[in-house]
XYZ file of C-alpha atoms in Angstrom:
398
model
C 115.634 110.653 84.743
C 117.559 111.564 88.193
C 116.641 109.051 90.941
C 115.738 110.607 94.315
C 118.012 108.957 96.767
C 115.565 109.147 99.707
C 113.525 106.112 97.940
C 116.759 103.988 97.917
C 116.441 102.748 101.392
C 112.912 101.346 100.461
C 114.121 99.724 97.250
C 117.120 98.114 99.148
C 114.507 96.874 102.047
C 112.559 95.382 99.293
C 115.741 93.783 97.334
C 116.194 91.860 100.964
C 112.553 90.822 101.462
C 112.314 89.684 97.540
C 115.367 87.507 98.077
C 114.409 85.749 100.982
C 110.725 85.285 99.792
C 111.589 83.768 96.394
C 115.133 82.077 96.765
C 114.059 79.330 99.284
C 111.851 77.631 96.600
C 115.056 76.575 94.689
C 116.839 75.400 97.658
C 114.250 73.224 99.075
C 116.258 69.566 98.138
C 119.346 71.365 100.024
C 117.628 72.306 103.090
C 115.957 69.090 103.423
C 118.707 67.061 103.106
C 120.644 69.115 105.887
C 117.859 69.225 108.306
C 116.738 65.429 107.612
C 113.097 66.308 106.507
C 111.184 65.496 103.265
C 110.650 68.052 100.690
C 106.974 68.821 101.388
C 107.995 69.525 104.949
C 110.620 71.914 103.755
C 107.742 73.434 101.734
C 105.889 74.118 104.907
C 108.808 76.929 105.580
C 107.133 78.791 102.607
C 103.762 78.494 104.125
C 105.172 79.821 107.585
C 106.965 82.861 106.183
C 103.460 83.678 104.133
C 101.662 83.189 107.131
C 103.943 85.629 109.269
C 103.320 88.058 106.173
C 99.638 88.079 106.636
C 99.502 88.173 110.368
C 102.186 90.375 110.689
C 101.148 93.217 108.728
C 98.032 94.537 110.536
C 99.434 93.938 113.990
C 102.610 95.446 113.530
C 101.261 98.418 111.599
C 98.277 98.686 114.505
C 100.884 98.951 117.374
C 103.408 101.154 115.373
C 101.236 103.698 113.439
C 101.952 106.404 116.377
C 105.776 106.368 115.912
C 107.601 108.154 113.340
C 107.526 106.213 109.938
C 111.350 106.434 109.599
C 111.966 104.757 113.073
C 109.189 102.280 112.490
C 110.808 101.153 109.118
C 114.123 100.730 110.537
C 112.568 98.617 113.456
C 110.731 96.388 110.850
C 114.075 96.012 108.934
C 116.090 95.324 112.002
C 113.376 92.566 112.900
C 114.082 91.247 109.309
C 117.488 91.308 109.538
C 117.697 89.436 113.019
C 115.287 86.580 111.886
C 116.742 86.104 108.422
C 120.188 85.806 110.446
C 118.975 83.423 112.869
C 117.683 81.242 109.732
C 121.199 80.768 108.775
C 122.078 78.807 112.179
C 118.540 77.238 113.116
C 119.716 73.671 114.194
C 116.440 71.814 113.148
C 113.054 71.844 111.492
C 111.245 72.984 114.270
C 113.258 75.993 114.985
C 113.443 76.727 111.516
C 109.381 76.650 110.901
C 109.218 79.139 114.010
C 111.843 81.633 112.588
C 110.731 81.699 109.249
C 107.358 82.781 110.557
C 108.831 85.435 112.758
C 110.915 86.241 109.361
C 107.711 87.067 107.422
C 106.094 89.500 110.246
C 107.789 92.649 109.020
C 107.379 91.820 105.398
C 103.968 93.170 104.746
C 104.229 95.777 107.643
C 107.564 97.423 105.901
C 105.846 97.561 102.483
C 102.703 98.906 104.217
C 104.552 101.937 105.729
C 106.813 102.137 102.868
C 104.179 102.555 100.248
C 102.883 105.537 102.062
C 106.194 107.182 102.741
C 107.088 106.703 99.109
C 103.724 108.412 97.922
C 104.458 111.366 100.413
C 107.755 111.998 99.327
C 106.747 112.110 95.722
C 104.287 114.905 95.956
C 101.202 115.120 93.576
C 101.379 113.408 90.313
C 104.202 111.301 91.172
C 102.928 108.907 93.572
C 102.718 105.781 91.571
C 106.463 106.081 90.307
C 107.850 106.519 93.605
C 106.061 103.258 95.004
C 107.063 101.608 91.690
C 110.734 102.524 92.386
C 110.478 101.052 95.868
C 108.974 97.683 94.506
C 111.912 98.166 92.057
C 113.920 96.045 94.930
C 111.613 93.349 94.765
C 111.906 92.925 90.988
C 115.572 93.250 90.790
C 115.671 90.344 93.457
C 113.674 88.117 91.047
C 115.862 89.128 88.327
C 119.352 89.108 89.808
C 119.560 87.867 93.210
C 117.295 84.964 93.470
C 119.325 82.948 90.568
C 122.611 84.260 92.057
C 121.874 83.472 95.638
C 120.332 80.026 94.632
C 123.396 79.161 92.710
C 125.556 80.181 96.025
C 123.245 78.272 98.163
C 123.213 75.028 95.997
C 127.151 75.017 95.269
C 128.397 76.168 98.726
C 125.664 75.961 101.284
C 122.065 76.933 101.698
C 122.807 78.476 104.986
C 124.852 81.460 103.147
C 121.671 82.496 101.437
C 120.088 83.660 104.871
C 123.195 85.062 105.483
C 123.569 87.153 102.398
C 119.782 88.427 102.986
C 120.773 89.378 106.575
C 123.599 91.602 104.905
C 121.017 93.213 102.844
C 119.239 93.806 105.667
C 122.084 95.670 107.254
C 122.488 97.430 104.282
C 118.804 98.679 104.327
C 118.991 99.961 107.949
C 122.160 101.724 107.370
C 120.626 103.622 104.315
C 117.183 104.279 106.078
C 119.227 106.006 108.850
C 121.269 108.044 106.206
C 118.546 108.989 103.616
C 115.127 108.524 104.447
C 113.698 111.928 105.723
C 112.014 112.356 109.188
C 108.265 112.323 109.030
C 105.695 113.081 111.654
C 103.664 110.367 113.311
C 99.683 109.947 113.235
C 99.219 110.648 117.205
C 95.486 110.931 116.690
C 94.630 107.217 116.049
C 94.511 103.818 117.738
C 94.589 100.036 116.447
C 90.570 100.003 115.946
C 90.706 103.484 114.442
C 92.831 102.061 111.543
C 90.607 99.032 110.723
C 87.626 101.146 110.237
C 88.296 101.283 106.683
C 87.251 97.500 106.373
C 83.556 99.304 106.584
C 84.345 100.913 103.424
C 82.884 99.151 100.128
C 85.621 100.983 98.229
C 88.395 99.109 100.063
C 86.749 95.692 99.716
C 86.418 95.975 96.003
C 90.160 96.705 95.740
C 90.997 93.632 97.791
C 88.670 91.723 95.724
C 90.634 92.716 92.678
C 93.782 91.935 94.281
C 93.164 88.659 95.474
C 90.854 87.329 92.617
C 92.061 89.258 89.594
C 95.500 89.421 90.202
C 95.373 85.783 91.882
C 94.908 84.539 88.047
C 98.287 85.382 87.438
C 99.508 82.910 90.060
C 97.950 80.340 88.140
C 100.705 80.791 85.505
C 103.624 81.446 87.915
C 102.995 78.652 90.238
C 103.253 76.060 87.475
C 105.491 77.676 85.200
C 108.268 75.020 85.511
C 105.984 72.107 84.139
C 104.332 74.438 81.807
C 107.602 75.535 79.848
C 109.408 71.976 80.301
C 106.353 69.695 79.225
C 104.032 72.007 77.215
C 106.984 74.395 75.464
C 109.669 71.860 75.362
C 112.074 73.791 77.138
C 114.760 71.923 78.778
C 114.861 71.869 82.556
C 118.279 72.858 82.617
C 117.373 76.158 80.689
C 114.507 77.036 83.336
C 116.775 79.471 85.271
C 116.949 81.464 82.142
C 113.224 81.314 81.601
C 112.846 82.807 85.294
C 115.511 85.555 84.469
C 113.391 86.405 81.410
C 110.142 86.459 83.681
C 112.196 88.750 86.262
C 113.421 91.190 83.288
C 109.791 91.584 82.600
C 108.730 92.230 86.125
C 111.645 94.935 86.272
C 110.247 96.810 83.135
C 106.519 96.291 84.125
C 106.803 97.484 87.526
C 108.472 100.947 86.179
C 106.115 101.047 83.243
C 103.215 100.296 85.603
C 104.010 103.268 87.642
C 104.493 105.741 84.937
C 101.225 104.761 83.119
C 99.239 105.043 86.587
C 100.485 108.603 87.060
C 99.411 109.562 83.346
C 95.928 107.607 83.128
C 95.059 107.511 86.845
C 95.175 104.352 88.808
C 91.608 103.201 88.196
C 91.706 102.871 84.247
C 95.215 101.451 84.826
C 94.279 98.746 86.847
C 91.277 97.842 84.809
C 93.520 97.918 81.469
C 96.449 95.633 83.203
C 93.817 93.230 84.407
C 92.274 93.143 80.790
C 95.960 92.408 79.529
C 96.313 89.778 82.146
C 93.356 87.914 80.932
C 94.584 88.351 77.304
C 97.928 87.059 78.191
C 96.920 83.967 80.002
C 94.541 83.221 77.101
C 97.505 83.458 75.180
C 99.375 80.956 77.316
C 96.669 78.228 77.305
C 96.577 78.357 73.512
C 100.037 78.933 72.411
C 102.410 77.624 75.078
C 103.138 74.736 72.427
C 105.176 77.395 70.234
C 108.356 77.632 72.339
C 109.335 81.229 71.071
C 105.946 82.370 71.555
C 105.854 80.879 74.972
C 109.123 82.761 75.629
C 107.502 86.083 74.748
C 104.315 85.220 76.913
C 106.810 84.717 79.740
C 108.176 87.919 79.540
C 104.379 89.806 79.111
C 103.118 87.926 82.116
C 106.410 88.717 84.162
C 105.733 92.094 83.434
C 101.946 92.245 84.057
C 102.450 90.388 87.549
C 104.349 93.605 88.800
C 102.868 96.300 86.710
C 99.649 96.530 88.865
C 101.482 96.902 92.329
C 101.683 100.818 92.173
C 98.136 101.727 90.692
C 96.207 99.164 93.015
C 98.246 100.364 96.133
C 97.287 103.686 95.134
C 93.585 102.902 94.891
C 93.620 101.281 98.290
C 95.054 104.442 99.954
C 92.263 106.716 98.455
C 89.885 103.838 99.980
C 91.423 104.526 103.268
C 92.308 108.078 103.771
C 92.654 107.995 107.438
C 94.650 104.683 107.769
C 96.685 104.467 104.396
C 99.262 102.400 106.243
C 96.821 99.807 107.407
C 95.200 99.679 104.102
C 98.691 99.181 102.176
C 99.493 96.257 104.878
C 96.416 94.726 104.161
C 97.170 94.894 100.331
C 100.305 92.644 101.152
C 98.164 90.443 102.720
C 95.942 90.397 99.657
C 98.665 89.409 97.396
C 99.781 86.678 99.544
C 96.468 85.412 99.490
C 96.240 85.893 95.521
C 99.357 83.846 95.687
C 97.603 81.057 97.535
C 94.309 80.969 95.752
C 96.090 80.926 92.291
C 98.151 78.020 93.283
C 94.921 76.362 94.589
C 92.705 76.701 92.136
C 95.201 76.451 89.206
C 96.251 73.013 90.488
C 92.546 71.798 90.300
C 92.815 70.885 86.468
C 95.936 69.104 87.083
C 94.522 66.763 89.731
C 92.079 65.369 86.968
C 94.841 64.733 84.680
C 94.451 67.721 82.171
C 97.620 69.253 80.516
C 99.935 71.915 82.394
C 98.573 74.771 80.243
C 95.110 74.410 81.822
C 95.906 76.183 85.069
C 96.290 79.290 82.768
C 92.693 78.681 81.831
C 91.568 78.765 85.161
C 93.731 82.319 85.438
C 91.554 83.453 82.701
C 88.544 82.913 84.417
C 89.925 84.639 87.713
C 91.373 87.714 85.706
C 87.848 87.884 84.048
C 86.169 88.370 87.247
C 88.973 91.234 88.102
C 88.258 92.969 84.894
C 84.471 92.972 86.007
C 85.069 94.263 89.431
C 87.801 96.789 88.385
C 85.615 98.308 85.954
C 82.813 98.573 88.034
C 85.358 100.046 90.576
C 86.409 102.604 87.727
C 82.763 103.878 87.262
C 82.103 103.960 90.751
C 85.240 105.920 92.148
C 87.445 106.760 89.212
C 86.666 110.671 89.299
C 89.218 112.848 90.790
C 88.908 113.497 94.510
C 88.919 116.877 95.894
C 90.701 115.908 98.740
C 94.361 114.665 98.366
C 95.146 112.022 101.273
C 98.488 110.909 100.164
C 100.109 113.358 97.903
C 102.069 116.144 100.492
C 105.218 116.175 99.640
C 107.782 116.042 102.550
C 109.572 119.047 103.013
C 113.065 118.297 102.708
C 115.959 118.486 100.011
C 115.970 116.344 97.083
């Protein structure tokens, strides 16, 4: 299948965002040593970035929705590149904390606008696939860039990690300028108008599926290292390969999720994928002692972790026909809330001394709630709409 070059700039942006978001976790000891702080303090840099994502998404989109999407995306990527560049030279903990918060601001906003732009470029029947192509950058970051940049940062200096991310950002800006088509802005809206979709029950159901149902998978991902080393008997030195396996699953799952969603419809696909998440997490709980089975489940859970991105974003845009970009931005906040909830609730059994496979059992409960809500959503809103809100193809050469 020929790749539409117009989607490549969005994928490059996703590559940069994925690299900066996930690489820092493997370099915490190196950063702590240079800045002369503890590892828990260094972990606050992750929290600061996540807070920037949650706060920045609705605010930046709210104030930029009247501008042409191409210029908005370029502006977001300029901010992303600037603050990641500054992260490479931050002299102390306080400045780094502030800069990481600022780095997170354009994250959700970029994906929010990018999701709608990708759907519009696709045209009817290919929206989910185009959105999955944008998120391919994020999955490739986990598969290739995160282990590579972690190695570079650990071997030479962690500041090179931020410098590499800034270079990726420069490439994204360049290709946004060259290949992304110009689109008309929505001049007949304002911040409060964009937020009216929050009065819609349909939108809240989608956010619930995201935060709770999808959050169940983060009970597994947050504690994957002790799960695999203590329960499955994987050597700590082999965990990099385990994460590559999970990353490969993300790449495959992301693309498959987009294709299946376009065939079955996003509502049915979402319900199916959340159900498969529940089954896979049940397998993690009962079968992780068997090393080969644990590796197969790692690939499956990795695939499912990204497969839902396209269909659930389509569902959210349908729930907010007059404010798709703001709704897509809230989805990014929802995914970060899912991350936080999965880590928090998954850690509760560990605080009581239970083995490291028990977070997955918590995930089973969370995904069960997601299945119930997604099935309810499917029956309420799964019928084809007579009004297409995001499927108008942009009239430009492919």
